[in-house]
Amino acid sequence: NYNPLANDDDGSCLAPMVNLFFSEYAEGSSNNKYLEIYNPTSNTVDLSAYAYPSVSNAPSTAGIYEYWNDFDAGAVILPNDVYIIAHPSADPSILSFADETHLYLSNGDDGYALVYGNNPGSPVDPITGGYVIMDFIGDWNADPGSGWAVAGISTATKDHTLVRKCGITQGNSDWTLSAGTDSLSSEWLVLAIDDWIDLG
């Protein structure tokens, strides 16, 4: 609902959407889990108009989130920088990079989206809720079993680290296309468990 001609803020105004996307994800040993979001622009981005809603295993309603996860109050991503959401009990080397913590990060089979828009108040689809899905890790469609395949590697979202390929410059609301079917078609590199060398 961004309107560049608006001259009065009634509380519903949003800044224009910025092309943020997931750049890294880890589901490692113990609670060594995180999401990394990249800001490819030269501007600082206020995250109050964004969220990372999720489902736990099989969604209550296919295609609709179960939990709306807002960013911490005052959260921003600096220009050409990343924002890291980590499990509060993650390894200290992960927490040293973390901008906020979130207790319920994925066990490999929980889909997360990066969205633009305000919390609709109850789980609804994007058109009804007025939000935009910018990117996915996993999806909200069904329980994938232990995890989703990525780059032809089965259950790659469990016990692995995923790093977005350097040539990717925006998110993808189609997880099937993003995950790909092999190393060439995938937007992701699949690394071994607890490989955090690229974090940050």
CSV table of C-alpha atoms in Angstrom, one decimal:
chain,number,residue,atom,x,y,z
A,1,ASN,CA,0.0,0.0,0.0
A,2,TYR,CA,2.9,2.4,-0.8
A,3,ASN,CA,1.6,5.6,-2.2
A,4,PRO,CA,4.3,8.1,-3.2
A,5,LEU,CA,1.7,10.9,-3.4
A,6,ALA,CA,0.5,10.5,0.2
A,7,ASN,CA,1.2,13.5,2.4
A,8,ASP,CA,-0.5,12.2,5.6
A,9,ASP,CA,0.6,9.1,7.6
A,10,ASP,CA,-2.5,7.5,9.2
A,11,GLY,CA,-0.4,4.6,10.4
A,12,SER,CA,-1.0,2.4,7.4
A,13,CYS,CA,1.8,3.8,5.2
A,14,LEU,CA,4.7,1.5,4.2
A,15,ALA,CA,8.0,2.5,2.6
A,16,PRO,CA,8.4,1.1,-0.9
A,17,MET,CA,9.5,-2.6,-0.9
A,18,VAL,CA,13.2,-3.2,-1.1
A,19,ASN,CA,14.6,-6.3,-2.8
A,20,LEU,CA,15.8,-8.2,0.3
A,21,PHE,CA,16.4,-12.0,0.1
A,22,PHE,CA,17.6,-15.0,2.1
A,23,SER,CA,21.4,-15.4,1.5
A,24,GLU,CA,22.2,-18.2,3.9
A,25,TYR,CA,20.5,-20.8,6.1
A,26,ALA,CA,21.8,-23.4,8.5
A,27,GLU,CA,20.2,-26.3,10.2
A,28,GLY,CA,23.1,-27.8,12.1
A,29,SER,CA,23.9,-29.9,15.1
A,30,SER,CA,22.1,-29.2,18.3
A,31,ASN,CA,20.6,-25.6,18.1
A,32,ASN,CA,23.1,-24.3,15.5
A,33,LYS,CA,20.5,-22.7,13.3
A,34,TYR,CA,20.2,-19.4,11.6
A,35,LEU,CA,18.6,-17.4,8.7
A,36,GLU,CA,20.7,-14.7,7.0
A,37,ILE,CA,19.0,-11.9,4.9
A,38,TYR,CA,20.9,-9.7,2.5
A,39,ASN,CA,20.3,-6.1,1.6
A,40,PRO,CA,21.7,-5.6,-2.0
A,41,THR,CA,21.0,-1.8,-2.0
A,42,SER,CA,23.0,1.2,-1.0
A,43,ASN,CA,20.3,2.3,1.5
A,44,THR,CA,19.6,1.3,5.1
A,45,VAL,CA,16.4,-0.7,5.2
A,46,ASP,CA,13.9,-0.4,8.1
A,47,LEU,CA,12.6,-3.9,8.8
A,48,SER,CA,9.3,-2.8,10.4
A,49,ALA,CA,7.5,-3.4,7.1
A,50,TYR,CA,8.9,-7.0,6.8
A,51,ALA,CA,8.5,-10.3,8.6
A,52,TYR,CA,9.5,-13.9,8.3
A,53,PRO,CA,6.3,-16.0,8.8
A,54,SER,CA,6.6,-19.8,9.1
A,55,VAL,CA,4.9,-23.1,9.3
A,56,SER,CA,5.8,-26.0,11.6
A,57,ASN,CA,6.0,-29.3,9.7
A,58,ALA,CA,2.7,-29.8,7.9
A,59,PRO,CA,0.8,-26.4,7.7
A,60,SER,CA,-2.7,-26.1,9.2
A,61,THR,CA,-3.9,-24.8,5.8
A,62,ALA,CA,-1.8,-25.6,2.7
A,63,GLY,CA,-0.2,-22.4,1.3
A,64,ILE,CA,-0.8,-20.3,4.4
A,65,TYR,CA,1.6,-19.5,7.2
A,66,GLU,CA,0.9,-20.5,10.8
A,67,TYR,CA,3.2,-18.1,12.7
A,68,TRP,CA,3.8,-14.4,11.8
A,69,ASN,CA,7.3,-13.6,13.0
A,70,ASP,CA,8.1,-9.8,13.2
A,71,PHE,CA,11.6,-8.5,13.3
A,72,ASP,CA,12.8,-7.0,16.5
A,73,ALA,CA,11.6,-3.4,17.1
A,74,GLY,CA,14.1,-1.0,15.5
A,75,ALA,CA,15.7,-3.6,13.3
A,76,VAL,CA,17.4,-2.4,10.2
A,77,ILE,CA,19.8,-3.8,7.5
A,78,LEU,CA,22.7,-1.6,6.6
A,79,PRO,CA,23.6,-1.1,2.9
A,80,ASN,CA,25.1,-4.2,1.3
A,81,ASP,CA,25.0,-5.9,4.6
A,82,VAL,CA,23.2,-8.9,6.1
A,83,TYR,CA,20.8,-9.4,9.0
A,84,ILE,CA,21.1,-12.7,10.9
A,85,ILE,CA,18.4,-14.4,13.0
A,86,ALA,CA,19.9,-17.2,15.1
A,87,HIS,CA,18.7,-19.7,17.6
A,88,PRO,CA,19.4,-18.3,21.1
A,89,SER,CA,21.3,-21.4,22.1
A,90,ALA,CA,23.4,-21.5,18.9
A,91,ASP,CA,27.2,-21.8,19.0
A,92,PRO,CA,28.9,-18.6,20.3
A,93,SER,CA,30.5,-18.1,16.9
A,94,ILE,CA,27.1,-17.9,15.3
A,95,LEU,CA,25.6,-15.7,18.1
A,96,SER,CA,28.5,-13.2,17.6
A,97,PHE,CA,27.0,-12.4,14.2
A,98,ALA,CA,23.4,-12.5,15.3
A,99,ASP,CA,21.2,-9.4,15.1
A,100,GLU,CA,18.3,-11.1,16.8
A,101,THR,CA,17.4,-14.5,18.1
A,102,HIS,CA,14.4,-16.7,17.4
A,103,LEU,CA,13.7,-19.9,19.4
A,104,TYR,CA,11.7,-21.7,16.8
A,105,LEU,CA,14.0,-21.9,13.8
A,106,SER,CA,13.6,-24.9,11.4
A,107,ASN,CA,14.4,-28.5,12.2
A,108,GLY,CA,14.7,-28.9,8.4
A,109,ASP,CA,11.0,-29.3,7.7
A,110,ASP,CA,9.6,-25.9,8.7
A,111,GLY,CA,9.0,-23.5,5.9
A,112,TYR,CA,10.0,-19.8,6.2
A,113,ALA,CA,9.2,-16.9,4.0
A,114,LEU,CA,10.5,-13.4,3.8
A,115,VAL,CA,7.5,-11.1,3.3
A,116,TYR,CA,6.7,-7.4,2.9
A,117,GLY,CA,3.6,-6.1,4.6
A,118,ASN,CA,1.8,-5.8,7.9
A,119,ASN,CA,0.6,-8.6,10.0
A,120,PRO,CA,-2.9,-9.4,8.8
A,121,GLY,CA,-3.9,-10.5,12.4
A,122,SER,CA,-4.7,-14.1,11.5
A,123,PRO,CA,-3.2,-16.5,9.0
A,124,VAL,CA,-4.5,-15.7,5.5
A,125,ASP,CA,-3.1,-15.9,1.9
A,126,PRO,CA,-1.1,-13.0,0.5
A,127,ILE,CA,-3.9,-11.5,-1.5
A,128,THR,CA,-6.4,-11.5,1.4
A,129,GLY,CA,-3.7,-10.4,3.9
A,130,GLY,CA,-2.1,-7.7,1.6
A,131,TYR,CA,1.4,-8.9,2.0
A,132,VAL,CA,4.0,-9.9,-0.6
A,133,ILE,CA,6.1,-13.1,-0.5
A,134,MET,CA,9.6,-12.1,-1.5
A,135,ASP,CA,11.5,-15.3,-0.8
A,136,PHE,CA,11.2,-18.8,0.6
A,137,ILE,CA,13.3,-21.5,2.3
A,138,GLY,CA,11.1,-24.5,2.1
A,139,ASP,CA,7.4,-23.7,1.6
A,140,TRP,CA,4.0,-23.7,3.2
A,141,ASN,CA,2.4,-26.4,1.2
A,142,ALA,CA,2.9,-29.7,3.0
A,143,ASP,CA,5.2,-31.7,5.3
A,144,PRO,CA,8.3,-32.5,3.3
A,145,GLY,CA,9.3,-35.3,5.6
A,146,SER,CA,12.7,-34.7,7.2
A,147,GLY,CA,13.4,-31.8,4.8
A,148,TRP,CA,13.3,-30.4,1.3
A,149,ALA,CA,15.6,-31.5,-1.5
A,150,VAL,CA,18.0,-28.7,-2.8
A,151,ALA,CA,20.3,-29.0,-5.8
A,152,GLY,CA,19.4,-32.7,-6.1
A,153,ILE,CA,20.4,-33.4,-2.5
A,154,SER,CA,17.6,-35.0,-0.6
A,155,THR,CA,16.6,-33.4,2.8
A,156,ALA,CA,19.2,-30.7,2.2
A,157,THR,CA,17.4,-28.3,4.5
A,158,LYS,CA,18.3,-30.7,7.4
A,159,ASP,CA,21.8,-31.1,8.7
A,160,HIS,CA,23.2,-28.7,6.1
A,161,THR,CA,24.1,-25.1,5.4
A,162,LEU,CA,22.6,-23.5,2.3
A,163,VAL,CA,24.4,-20.5,0.7
A,164,ARG,CA,22.8,-18.5,-2.1
A,165,LYS,CA,24.9,-18.4,-5.3
A,166,CYS,CA,26.6,-15.1,-6.0
A,167,GLY,CA,24.7,-14.6,-9.2
A,168,ILE,CA,21.4,-14.5,-7.5
A,169,THR,CA,20.3,-10.9,-7.0
A,170,GLN,CA,16.7,-11.2,-5.7
A,171,GLY,CA,14.4,-13.6,-3.9
A,172,ASN,CA,12.2,-16.3,-5.4
A,173,SER,CA,8.6,-16.9,-4.3
A,174,ASP,CA,8.7,-20.3,-6.0
A,175,TRP,CA,10.7,-22.6,-3.8
A,176,THR,CA,10.7,-25.4,-6.3
A,177,LEU,CA,12.5,-23.2,-8.8
A,178,SER,CA,14.8,-21.8,-6.2
A,179,ALA,CA,15.8,-25.3,-4.9
A,180,GLY,CA,16.3,-26.7,-8.4
A,181,THR,CA,16.8,-30.3,-9.3
A,182,ASP,CA,20.6,-30.3,-9.5
A,183,SER,CA,23.7,-28.2,-8.8
A,184,LEU,CA,23.2,-26.2,-12.0
A,185,SER,CA,19.5,-25.4,-11.7
A,186,SER,CA,19.6,-24.6,-8.0
A,187,GLU,CA,20.0,-21.1,-6.7
A,188,TRP,CA,21.8,-22.6,-3.7
A,189,LEU,CA,25.1,-24.2,-2.8
A,190,VAL,CA,24.6,-27.1,-0.3
A,191,LEU,CA,27.4,-27.2,2.3
A,192,ALA,CA,28.1,-29.8,5.0
A,193,ILE,CA,26.6,-29.6,8.5
A,194,ASP,CA,28.1,-26.9,10.7
A,195,ASP,CA,29.9,-25.2,7.9
A,196,TRP,CA,29.5,-21.5,8.8
A,197,ILE,CA,32.5,-20.1,7.1
A,198,ASP,CA,30.4,-17.7,4.9
A,199,LEU,CA,28.2,-16.5,7.8
A,200,GLY,CA,28.0,-12.7,7.9
